[in-house]
Tab-separated table of C-alpha atoms and ligand atoms in Angstrom:
chain	number	residue	atom	x	y	z
A	1	UNK	CA	18.323	-24.558	-40.898
A	2	UNK	CA	19.959	-25.486	-37.593
A	3	UNK	CA	20.784	-22.460	-35.470
A	4	UNK	CA	22.427	-21.845	-32.119
A	5	UNK	CA	21.446	-18.776	-30.150
A	6	UNK	CA	24.052	-17.882	-27.542
A	7	UNK	CA	22.572	-16.057	-24.540
A	8	UNK	CA	19.126	-16.686	-23.063
A	9	UNK	CA	18.365	-13.033	-22.219
A	10	UNK	CA	15.684	-10.896	-23.818
A	11	UNK	CA	17.088	-10.805	-27.328
A	12	UNK	CA	18.302	-14.427	-27.277
A	13	UNK	CA	15.039	-15.947	-26.069
A	14	UNK	CA	12.901	-13.956	-28.473
A	15	UNK	CA	15.247	-14.799	-31.381
A	16	UNK	CA	15.163	-18.498	-30.411
A	17	UNK	CA	11.377	-18.444	-30.008
A	18	UNK	CA	10.722	-16.790	-33.375
A	19	UNK	CA	13.235	-18.746	-35.480
A	20	UNK	CA	12.073	-22.090	-34.012
A	21	UNK	CA	8.451	-21.111	-34.606
A	22	UNK	CA	9.339	-20.468	-38.254
A	23	UNK	CA	10.416	-24.124	-38.546
A	24	UNK	CA	14.158	-24.024	-37.835
A	25	UNK	CA	15.867	-26.298	-35.339
A	26	UNK	CA	17.183	-23.988	-32.634
A	27	UNK	CA	19.556	-24.598	-29.743
A	28	UNK	CA	19.682	-21.892	-27.115
A	29	UNK	CA	22.830	-22.008	-24.986
A	30	UNK	CA	23.553	-20.111	-21.788
A	31	UNK	CA	26.134	-20.511	-19.025
A	32	UNK	CA	23.479	-20.059	-16.303
A	33	UNK	CA	22.521	-23.642	-15.371
A	34	UNK	CA	19.450	-22.716	-13.303
A	35	UNK	CA	18.097	-20.546	-16.098
A	36	UNK	CA	18.555	-23.379	-18.626
A	37	UNK	CA	16.809	-25.907	-16.351
A	38	UNK	CA	13.884	-23.506	-15.858
A	39	UNK	CA	13.666	-22.792	-19.580
A	40	UNK	CA	13.554	-26.506	-20.402
A	41	UNK	CA	10.323	-26.541	-18.390
A	42	UNK	CA	9.088	-23.469	-20.292
A	43	UNK	CA	9.688	-21.107	-17.361
A	44	UNK	CA	10.693	-17.643	-18.638
A	45	UNK	CA	12.915	-15.631	-16.252
A	46	UNK	CA	11.122	-12.329	-16.967
A	47	UNK	CA	7.712	-11.038	-17.997
A	48	UNK	CA	7.198	-10.688	-21.743
A	49	UNK	CA	3.726	-11.071	-23.304
A	50	UNK	CA	3.265	-14.357	-25.268
A	51	UNK	CA	6.946	-15.411	-25.045
A	52	UNK	CA	6.259	-18.426	-22.796
A	53	UNK	CA	3.563	-19.709	-25.209
A	54	UNK	CA	6.069	-19.545	-28.078
A	55	UNK	CA	8.753	-21.338	-26.046
A	56	UNK	CA	6.397	-24.056	-24.777
A	57	UNK	CA	5.000	-24.723	-28.252
A	58	UNK	CA	8.413	-25.099	-29.860
A	59	UNK	CA	9.915	-27.148	-27.027
A	60	UNK	CA	6.946	-29.526	-27.417
A	61	UNK	CA	7.353	-29.670	-31.203
A	62	UNK	CA	11.039	-30.562	-30.639
A	63	UNK	CA	12.306	-27.578	-32.612
A	64	UNK	CA	13.723	-25.694	-29.628
A	65	UNK	CA	16.325	-27.026	-27.180
A	66	UNK	CA	17.949	-25.388	-24.178
A	67	UNK	CA	21.435	-26.420	-23.169
A	68	UNK	CA	24.521	-25.350	-21.235
A	69	UNK	CA	26.721	-27.172	-23.697
A	70	UNK	CA	28.332	-25.400	-26.642
A	71	UNK	CA	29.508	-28.748	-28.026
A	72	UNK	CA	25.934	-30.086	-28.143
A	73	UNK	CA	24.726	-27.058	-30.029
A	74	UNK	CA	27.333	-25.050	-31.939
A	75	UNK	CA	28.898	-28.056	-33.686
A	76	UNK	CA	25.496	-28.975	-35.207
A	77	UNK	CA	24.634	-25.462	-36.410
A	78	UNK	CA	25.228	-23.581	-39.671
A	79	UNK	CA	24.466	-20.229	-38.093
A	80	UNK	CA	25.171	-18.870	-34.634
A	81	UNK	CA	23.460	-15.808	-33.214
A	82	UNK	CA	25.425	-14.136	-30.436
A	83	UNK	CA	22.881	-12.456	-28.156
A	84	UNK	CA	24.792	-11.883	-24.909
A	85	UNK	CA	24.586	-8.658	-22.905
A	86	UNK	CA	27.011	-5.759	-23.361
A	87	UNK	CA	26.449	-3.767	-20.144
A	88	UNK	CA	27.990	-0.377	-19.336
A	89	UNK	CA	31.388	-0.066	-17.685
A	90	UNK	CA	31.994	2.734	-15.158
A	91	UNK	CA	33.332	4.972	-17.957
A	92	UNK	CA	30.250	4.403	-20.146
A	93	UNK	CA	32.018	2.092	-22.629
A	94	UNK	CA	30.367	-1.232	-23.457
A	95	UNK	CA	31.719	-4.144	-21.413
A	96	UNK	CA	32.545	-6.863	-23.947
A	97	UNK	CA	33.545	-9.607	-21.486
A	98	UNK	CA	30.478	-11.771	-22.193
A	99	UNK	CA	30.813	-11.197	-25.924
A	100	UNK	CA	34.407	-12.396	-26.110
A	101	UNK	CA	33.813	-15.406	-23.872
A	102	UNK	CA	30.743	-16.398	-25.938
A	103	UNK	CA	32.751	-16.061	-29.163
A	104	UNK	CA	35.651	-18.060	-27.703
A	105	UNK	CA	33.371	-20.927	-26.596
A	106	UNK	CA	31.641	-20.841	-29.965
A	107	UNK	CA	35.004	-20.972	-31.765
A	108	UNK	CA	36.117	-24.040	-29.813
A	109	UNK	CA	33.100	-25.957	-31.076
A	110	UNK	CA	32.832	-24.946	-34.726
A	111	UNK	CA	32.688	-27.701	-37.330
A	112	UNK	CA	32.473	-26.787	-41.018
A	113	UNK	CA	31.644	-23.339	-42.434
A	114	UNK	CA	29.662	-21.382	-39.827
A	115	UNK	CA	28.230	-17.893	-39.930
A	116	UNK	CA	28.594	-16.113	-36.580
A	117	UNK	CA	26.044	-13.322	-36.487
A	118	UNK	CA	26.291	-10.720	-33.757
A	119	UNK	CA	22.913	-9.549	-32.498
A	120	UNK	CA	24.348	-8.039	-29.314
A	121	UNK	CA	24.869	-4.277	-29.491
A	122	UNK	CA	28.636	-3.927	-29.866
A	123	UNK	CA	30.791	-0.904	-30.619
A	124	UNK	CA	32.619	-0.450	-33.902
A	125	UNK	CA	36.291	-1.382	-33.960
A	126	UNK	CA	36.431	-4.891	-32.475
A	127	UNK	CA	36.114	-6.832	-35.752
A	128	UNK	CA	39.817	-7.810	-35.875
A	129	UNK	CA	39.802	-8.919	-32.220
A	130	UNK	CA	36.735	-11.073	-32.829
A	131	UNK	CA	38.318	-12.687	-35.921
A	132	UNK	CA	41.546	-13.313	-34.006
A	133	UNK	CA	39.648	-14.923	-31.100
A	134	UNK	CA	37.965	-17.409	-33.420
A	135	UNK	CA	41.129	-18.157	-35.419
A	136	UNK	CA	42.992	-18.931	-32.200
A	137	UNK	CA	40.528	-21.693	-31.304
A	138	UNK	CA	38.992	-22.942	-34.564
A	139	UNK	CA	40.181	-24.700	-37.677
A	140	UNK	CA	36.772	-24.631	-39.360
A	141	UNK	CA	35.892	-21.876	-41.839
A	142	UNK	CA	33.779	-19.084	-40.404
A	143	UNK	CA	32.544	-15.574	-41.124
A	144	UNK	CA	31.186	-12.824	-38.932
A	145	UNK	CA	28.041	-10.828	-39.652
A	146	UNK	CA	25.984	-8.273	-37.728
A	147	UNK	CA	22.204	-8.228	-37.640
A	148	UNK	CA	21.168	-5.864	-34.872
A	149	UNK	CA	17.938	-6.262	-32.977
A	150	UNK	CA	15.308	-3.550	-32.755
A	151	UNK	CA	12.703	-5.261	-30.573
A	152	UNK	CA	11.129	-3.411	-27.684
A	153	UNK	CA	10.426	-5.040	-24.357
A	154	UNK	CA	6.712	-5.607	-23.941
A	155	UNK	CA	6.128	-6.116	-27.689
A	156	UNK	CA	9.192	-8.243	-28.406
A	157	UNK	CA	7.575	-11.103	-30.372
A	158	UNK	CA	5.437	-8.779	-32.481
A	159	UNK	CA	8.452	-6.525	-33.178
A	160	UNK	CA	10.556	-9.520	-34.263
A	161	UNK	CA	7.890	-11.001	-36.527
A	162	UNK	CA	6.859	-7.659	-38.038
A	163	UNK	CA	9.854	-5.322	-37.844
A	164	UNK	CA	10.091	-2.096	-39.838
A	165	UNK	CA	13.419	-3.311	-41.182
A	166	UNK	CA	15.926	-6.130	-41.004
A	167	UNK	CA	19.512	-4.924	-41.137
A	168	UNK	CA	22.031	-7.438	-42.427
A	169	UNK	CA	25.691	-6.478	-42.272
A	170	UNK	CA	28.080	-8.958	-43.899
A	171	UNK	CA	31.436	-9.244	-45.667
A	172	UNK	CA	30.336	-11.682	-48.381
A	173	UNK	CA	27.410	-12.515	-50.670
A	174	UNK	CA	27.388	-16.029	-49.176
A	175	UNK	CA	26.769	-14.708	-45.645
A	176	UNK	CA	24.212	-12.199	-46.938
A	177	UNK	CA	22.306	-14.977	-48.754
A	178	UNK	CA	22.170	-17.165	-45.613
A	179	UNK	CA	20.726	-14.345	-43.511
A	180	UNK	CA	18.296	-13.218	-46.221
A	181	UNK	CA	16.986	-16.793	-46.536
A	182	UNK	CA	16.661	-17.218	-42.797
A	183	UNK	CA	14.658	-13.995	-42.520
A	184	UNK	CA	12.557	-14.690	-45.651
A	185	UNK	CA	9.302	-15.439	-43.741
A	186	UNK	CA	9.608	-12.215	-41.740
A	187	UNK	CA	8.143	-8.990	-43.144
A	188	UNK	CA	9.938	-5.612	-43.256
A	189	UNK	CA	12.385	-3.735	-45.449
A	190	UNK	CA	15.801	-5.380	-45.981
A	191	UNK	CA	18.880	-3.236	-45.553
A	192	UNK	CA	22.045	-5.035	-46.594
A	193	UNK	CA	25.386	-3.423	-45.860
A	194	UNK	CA	28.805	-4.015	-44.333
A	195	UNK	CA	29.126	-5.129	-40.733
A	196	UNK	CA	30.237	-1.799	-39.294
A	197	UNK	CA	27.387	0.098	-40.931
A	198	UNK	CA	24.899	-2.404	-39.474
A	199	UNK	CA	26.331	-1.864	-35.981
A	200	UNK	CA	26.120	1.884	-36.453
A	201	UNK	CA	22.451	1.617	-37.491
A	202	UNK	CA	21.741	0.115	-34.069
A	203	UNK	CA	23.589	2.763	-32.055
A	204	UNK	CA	22.233	5.533	-34.279
A	205	UNK	CA	18.640	4.318	-33.881
A	206	UNK	CA	18.710	4.097	-30.096
A	207	UNK	CA	20.554	7.412	-29.882
A	208	UNK	CA	17.945	9.149	-32.047
A	209	UNK	CA	15.090	7.638	-30.011
A	210	UNK	CA	16.752	8.940	-26.842
A	211	UNK	CA	17.255	12.313	-28.545
A	212	UNK	CA	13.548	12.516	-29.383
A	213	UNK	CA	12.621	11.752	-25.758
A	214	UNK	CA	15.085	14.327	-24.401
A	215	UNK	CA	13.862	16.877	-26.956
A	216	UNK	CA	10.278	16.334	-25.750
A	217	UNK	CA	11.467	16.643	-22.151
A	218	UNK	CA	13.337	19.879	-22.938
A	219	UNK	CA	10.216	21.298	-24.611
A	220	UNK	CA	8.227	20.233	-21.535
A	221	UNK	CA	10.530	22.362	-19.360
A	222	UNK	CA	9.890	25.347	-21.613
A	223	UNK	CA	6.137	24.657	-21.591
A	224	UNK	CA	6.168	24.764	-17.786
A	225	UNK	CA	7.978	28.097	-17.830
A	226	UNK	CA	5.825	29.514	-20.659
A	227	UNK	CA	2.580	28.116	-19.232
A	228	UNK	CA	1.672	26.168	-22.363
A	229	UNK	CA	0.547	22.559	-22.830
A	230	UNK	CA	3.273	20.153	-23.997
A	231	UNK	CA	0.780	17.497	-25.080
A	232	UNK	CA	-0.695	19.917	-27.640
A	233	UNK	CA	2.731	21.233	-28.646
A	234	UNK	CA	4.114	17.732	-29.281
A	235	UNK	CA	0.903	16.682	-31.030
A	236	UNK	CA	1.348	19.634	-33.359
A	237	UNK	CA	5.042	18.927	-33.967
A	238	UNK	CA	4.520	15.173	-34.415
A	239	UNK	CA	1.703	15.677	-36.935
A	240	UNK	CA	4.367	16.660	-39.463
A	241	UNK	CA	4.961	13.371	-41.313
A	242	UNK	CA	8.667	14.186	-41.643
A	243	UNK	CA	8.907	14.212	-37.845
A	244	UNK	CA	6.279	11.687	-36.683
A	245	UNK	CA	4.782	11.572	-33.205
A	246	UNK	CA	6.542	8.471	-31.823
A	247	UNK	CA	8.951	8.959	-28.919
A	248	UNK	CA	7.876	12.545	-28.365
A	249	UNK	CA	6.125	11.903	-25.053
A	250	UNK	CA	7.732	13.752	-22.145
A	251	UNK	CA	7.962	12.041	-18.787
A	252	UNK	CA	10.450	11.169	-16.081
A	253	UNK	CA	13.219	10.395	-18.587
A	254	UNK	CA	14.088	7.326	-20.633
A	255	UNK	CA	15.288	4.190	-18.860
A	256	UNK	CA	15.673	0.474	-19.496
A	257	UNK	CA	18.564	-1.755	-20.391
A	258	UNK	CA	19.227	-0.152	-23.765
A	259	UNK	CA	18.709	3.574	-24.314
A	260	UNK	CA	20.741	4.847	-21.315
A	261	UNK	CA	23.612	2.390	-21.861
A	262	UNK	CA	23.715	2.777	-25.644
A	263	UNK	CA	23.771	6.582	-25.448
A	264	UNK	CA	26.778	6.430	-23.090
A	265	UNK	CA	28.510	3.741	-25.148
A	266	UNK	CA	27.973	5.767	-28.336
A	267	UNK	CA	29.512	8.868	-26.726
A	268	UNK	CA	32.523	6.785	-25.587
A	269	UNK	CA	32.837	5.161	-29.001
A	270	UNK	CA	32.676	8.488	-30.827
A	271	UNK	CA	35.401	9.805	-28.568
A	272	UNK	CA	37.646	6.827	-29.465
A	273	UNK	CA	37.177	7.898	-33.091
A	274	UNK	CA	38.125	11.453	-32.127
A	275	UNK	CA	34.628	12.966	-32.180
A	276	UNK	CA	33.053	14.741	-29.235
A	277	UNK	CA	29.362	13.770	-29.508
A	278	UNK	CA	28.127	16.953	-27.759
A	279	UNK	CA	24.555	16.409	-28.923
A	280	UNK	CA	24.326	13.065	-27.116
A	281	UNK	CA	26.000	14.435	-24.013
A	282	UNK	CA	23.189	16.988	-23.860
A	283	UNK	CA	20.587	14.246	-24.414
A	284	UNK	CA	22.009	12.347	-21.430
A	285	UNK	CA	22.158	15.496	-19.256
A	286	UNK	CA	18.525	16.404	-20.023
A	287	UNK	CA	17.527	12.870	-19.038
A	288	UNK	CA	19.198	13.243	-15.627
A	289	UNK	CA	17.701	16.694	-15.144
A	290	UNK	CA	14.211	15.342	-15.720
A	291	UNK	CA	14.476	13.153	-12.593
A	292	UNK	CA	15.701	16.065	-10.479
A	293	UNK	CA	12.911	18.299	-11.742
A	294	UNK	CA	10.367	15.576	-10.990
A	295	UNK	CA	11.539	15.192	-7.404
A	296	UNK	CA	11.311	18.966	-7.010
A	297	UNK	CA	7.690	18.831	-8.197
A	298	UNK	CA	6.956	16.333	-5.425
A	299	UNK	CA	8.567	18.693	-2.913
A	300	UNK	CA	6.602	21.612	-4.305
A	301	UNK	CA	3.224	19.896	-4.101
A	302	UNK	CA	3.974	18.980	-0.479
A	303	UNK	CA	5.031	22.565	0.206
A	304	UNK	CA	8.483	21.345	1.185
A	305	UNK	CA	11.254	23.832	0.419
A	306	UNK	CA	13.306	22.679	-2.569
A	307	UNK	CA	16.592	23.870	-1.125
A	308	UNK	CA	16.477	22.224	2.313
A	309	UNK	CA	17.972	18.846	3.210
A	310	UNK	CA	15.842	16.059	4.723
A	311	UNK	CA	12.755	18.138	4.176
A	312	UNK	CA	10.468	15.254	3.237
A	313	UNK	CA	10.761	13.830	6.741
A	314	UNK	CA	7.311	12.738	7.940
A	315	UNK	CA	5.783	12.656	4.437
A	316	UNK	CA	4.201	9.425	3.196
A	317	UNK	CA	4.492	9.059	-0.568
A	318	UNK	CA	2.827	6.494	-2.857
A	319	UNK	CA	4.768	5.634	-6.017
A	320	UNK	CA	2.666	4.018	-8.747
A	321	UNK	CA	4.797	2.240	-11.337
A	322	UNK	CA	8.354	0.980	-10.925
A	323	UNK	CA	9.259	-0.750	-14.206
A	324	UNK	CA	11.051	1.482	-16.731
A	325	UNK	CA	7.934	1.307	-18.920
A	326	UNK	CA	4.599	-0.574	-18.926
A	327	UNK	CA	4.228	-4.243	-19.960
A	328	UNK	CA	7.547	-5.313	-18.550
A	329	UNK	CA	8.918	-6.299	-15.139
A	330	UNK	CA	12.323	-4.886	-16.079
A	331	UNK	CA	13.831	-2.563	-13.485
A	332	UNK	CA	17.177	-2.022	-15.233
A	333	UNK	CA	17.968	1.700	-15.230
A	334	UNK	CA	14.341	2.465	-14.351
A	335	UNK	CA	13.822	6.170	-13.510
A	336	UNK	CA	11.826	4.967	-10.461
A	337	UNK	CA	15.094	3.848	-8.812
A	338	UNK	CA	16.675	7.306	-9.046
A	339	UNK	CA	13.441	9.021	-7.988
A	340	UNK	CA	12.883	6.762	-4.963
A	341	UNK	CA	16.513	6.944	-3.831
A	342	UNK	CA	16.311	10.717	-4.012
A	343	UNK	CA	13.066	10.725	-1.960
A	344	UNK	CA	14.677	8.415	0.605
A	345	UNK	CA	17.644	10.798	0.856
A	346	UNK	CA	15.152	13.518	1.657
A	347	UNK	CA	13.798	11.201	4.408
A	348	UNK	CA	10.377	10.529	2.872
A	349	UNK	CA	8.501	7.297	3.607
A	350	UNK	CA	7.804	5.515	0.332
A	351	UNK	CA	5.218	2.852	-0.528
A	352	UNK	CA	5.162	1.513	-4.072
A	353	UNK	CA	2.968	-0.563	-6.326
A	354	UNK	CA	3.699	-2.002	-9.776
A	355	UNK	CA	1.608	-4.674	-11.512
A	356	UNK	CA	4.650	-6.743	-12.621
A	357	UNK	CA	7.995	-5.557	-11.321
A	358	UNK	CA	7.708	-5.685	-7.520
A	359	UNK	CA	9.683	-8.940	-7.153
A	360	UNK	CA	12.588	-7.396	-9.071
A	361	UNK	CA	12.146	-4.036	-7.345
A	362	UNK	CA	12.390	-5.550	-3.856
A	363	UNK	CA	15.945	-6.680	-4.622
A	364	UNK	CA	16.988	-3.177	-5.717
A	365	UNK	CA	14.878	-1.109	-3.321
A	366	UNK	CA	14.528	-3.190	-0.135
A	367	UNK	CA	14.104	-0.060	2.049
A	368	UNK	CA	10.605	0.863	0.891
A	369	UNK	CA	7.167	-0.681	1.498
A	370	UNK	CA	5.220	-2.453	-1.211
A	371	UNK	CA	1.427	-2.531	-1.527
A	372	UNK	CA	-0.770	-5.200	-3.097
A	373	UNK	CA	-2.740	-2.787	-5.274
A	374	UNK	CA	-3.141	0.875	-6.192
A	375	UNK	CA	-5.697	1.742	-3.532
A	376	UNK	CA	-3.752	0.102	-0.707
A	377	UNK	CA	-0.647	1.941	-1.907
A	378	UNK	CA	-2.264	5.381	-1.699
A	379	UNK	CA	-4.232	4.907	1.533
A	380	UNK	CA	-3.202	7.526	4.126
A	381	UNK	CA	-0.493	9.058	1.884
A	382	UNK	CA	0.337	12.711	1.311
A	383	UNK	CA	0.720	12.285	-2.461
A	384	UNK	CA	0.099	9.865	-5.314
A	385	UNK	CA	3.010	9.840	-7.755
A	386	UNK	CA	2.735	8.307	-11.236
A	387	UNK	CA	6.100	7.064	-12.504
A	388	UNK	CA	5.127	4.390	-15.076
A	389	UNK	CA	2.085	4.689	-17.342
A	390	UNK	CA	0.539	1.237	-16.784
A	391	UNK	CA	-2.877	1.350	-18.554
A	392	UNK	CA	-4.690	0.393	-15.324
A	393	UNK	CA	-3.452	3.567	-13.605
A	394	UNK	CA	-5.440	5.776	-15.974
A	395	UNK	CA	-8.548	3.879	-14.786
A	396	UNK	CA	-7.988	4.950	-11.158
A	397	UNK	CA	-11.264	6.149	-9.607
A	398	UNK	CA	-10.267	9.687	-8.595
A	399	UNK	CA	-13.104	10.202	-6.115
A	400	UNK	CA	-12.176	6.931	-4.352
A	401	UNK	CA	-8.505	7.961	-4.453
A	402	UNK	CA	-9.312	11.320	-2.902
A	403	UNK	CA	-11.099	9.653	0.021
A	404	UNK	CA	-8.184	7.275	0.630
A	405	UNK	CA	-5.329	9.788	0.395
A	406	UNK	CA	-4.407	11.874	3.419
A	407	UNK	CA	-3.835	14.854	1.091
A	408	UNK	CA	-5.304	15.129	-2.435
A	409	UNK	CA	-1.996	15.549	-4.282
A	410	UNK	CA	-1.043	14.039	-7.641
A	411	UNK	CA	2.312	14.367	-9.368
A	412	UNK	CA	1.845	12.731	-12.737
A	413	UNK	CA	5.175	11.844	-14.360
A	414	UNK	CA	3.532	10.451	-17.493
A	415	UNK	CA	0.602	12.830	-18.044
A	416	UNK	CA	-1.945	10.012	-17.737
A	417	UNK	CA	-4.612	12.183	-16.065
A	418	UNK	CA	-6.477	15.142	-17.484
A	419	UNK	CA	-5.314	18.080	-15.287
A	420	UNK	CA	-8.736	19.727	-15.523
A	421	UNK	CA	-10.583	16.570	-14.366
A	422	UNK	CA	-8.078	16.075	-11.549
A	423	UNK	CA	-8.656	19.636	-10.375
A	424	UNK	CA	-12.440	19.281	-10.635
A	425	UNK	CA	-12.136	16.099	-8.534
A	426	UNK	CA	-10.480	18.245	-5.850
A	427	UNK	CA	-6.820	17.406	-6.440
A	428	UNK	CA	-3.747	19.563	-6.502
A	429	UNK	CA	-2.151	18.320	-9.725
A	430	UNK	CA	1.293	18.716	-11.302
A	431	UNK	CA	2.046	16.968	-14.593
A	432	UNK	CA	4.930	17.245	-17.043
A	433	UNK	CA	4.995	20.318	-19.263
A	434	UNK	CA	1.471	21.543	-18.660
B	1	UGA	C1	14.651	0.232	-27.081
B	1	UGA	C2	14.341	0.498	-28.563
B	1	UGA	O1	13.065	1.129	-28.687
B	1	UGA	C3	14.335	-0.805	-29.358
B	1	UGA	O2	14.135	-0.540	-30.750
B	1	UGA	C4	15.679	-1.501	-29.170
B	1	UGA	O3	15.704	-2.766	-29.840
B	1	UGA	C5	15.907	-1.740	-27.675
B	1	UGA	O4	15.887	-0.474	-26.973
B	1	UGA	C6	17.255	-2.406	-27.532
B	1	UGA	O5	18.260	-1.773	-27.865
B	1	UGA	O6	17.300	-3.614	-27.234
B	1	UGA	P1	13.185	-0.647	-24.988
B	1	UGA	O7	14.403	-0.408	-24.158
B	1	UGA	O8	12.437	-1.925	-24.849
B	1	UGA	O9	13.581	-0.553	-26.564
B	1	UGA	O10	12.187	0.529	-24.641
B	1	UGA	P2	11.530	1.754	-25.404
B	1	UGA	O11	10.139	1.422	-25.766
B	1	UGA	O12	12.410	2.250	-26.477
B	1	UGA	O13	11.496	2.839	-24.225
B	1	UGA	C7	12.711	3.345	-23.681
B	1	UGA	C8	12.451	4.389	-22.644
B	1	UGA	O14	12.041	5.611	-23.239
B	1	UGA	C9	11.363	4.039	-21.617
B	1	UGA	O15	11.824	4.398	-20.336
B	1	UGA	C10	10.186	4.887	-22.031
B	1	UGA	O16	9.343	5.219	-20.953
B	1	UGA	C11	10.895	6.110	-22.561
B	1	UGA	N1	10.074	6.867	-23.535
B	1	UGA	C12	9.764	6.339	-24.741
B	1	UGA	C13	9.624	8.145	-23.189
B	1	UGA	O17	9.902	8.653	-22.082
B	1	UGA	N2	8.892	8.846	-24.099
B	1	UGA	C14	8.570	8.341	-25.316
B	1	UGA	O18	7.900	9.052	-26.101
B	1	UGA	C15	9.012	7.047	-25.632
């Protein structure tokens, strides 16, 4: 089948890579000329394990083409996947500017029956506007469908090739058949439904994942007050098969380009349908609180009063991990940004290290220093702060770290160290919920 993928971001590139690798002819179109030129040479604009190998292989096999031109791509395709971003507006609603311009450009270039499948995360209630946009510009027959994406950054290719489920939301058997055939080589349960239900599956899934994280973070607060160990408590809760242990790890709060924005967009959407989604408002509030509590732990370990302004003046702090999670260089909505900005407000001196995201971080946080590795980051500092759980951080040699640090303080935002071992090694240690 010939496919056009609109949008060369995370979802678009992974979709293009996987469908071309499965033998389809795939055009990937994006308005960003520089990005398209780089991609033609196999250069991926972000870090994602094995994605560049997939792109290079399929470009070479002449199954995958990058272009700025909708006319070169859409007119030759039976199926279009819209994969553009839907960022947050100030009021939390999803900004659909890119979506509507992508659909308009697609419409202008349709020829013959085309299935336009939305992979972008879009709120319920815009179906008529989308139809009207296409009708205004196209004479060809078309249909809309929704097939939301559930890939995670860092494991995107694996998640797309072996998903738990493929959700296909259509208005006709014809559209359903096209999408079922296209996904035939991919494993996972099929869930076929109407378009709106498919969109709601996406928002509901991300909202429940965020809820699990905030629940774990709320329990971690109680564990700190009750002097119990959250890792054991969550292990015990998660061992119940009805609950499961995934997404029950407390930390510095969820971040990234999806969970924070989708929670806010879901609250806004619910409110447009006259429902106050109190549960999700609490999930969002707990997530913000987790950052504040973490900064207070840093103040506590440094013996700086938690109620005084500017009271981290003169303290040198090493932040290990900047990306919103390991195995990505993505800094979008990373908790590290909020934490570091808060520390800077308190007049601390911050040096950071991250194995992948420092180039991106320097654009967002130009005021701090960056170190070439973990040990250079912590040298002469008053505290070592773990913000992202990169696997290499759990291999840190604690006796070497103790010699390098000015003060043996660890605040571990991801519980990567054993508190007992850290104490035996001579550290003052504060984790999350234990
Ligand atoms: C998330 C979903 O997991 C994907 O299914 C979805 O396709 C994607 O959003 C999207 O909508 O595009 P992603 O943003 O890549 O994927 O990251 P996650 O692995 O979900 O992690 C999100 C955040 O939650 C991270 O900051 C992570 O550190 C945090 N988290 C996760 C915890 O704090 N504790 C946990 O137990 C799990």
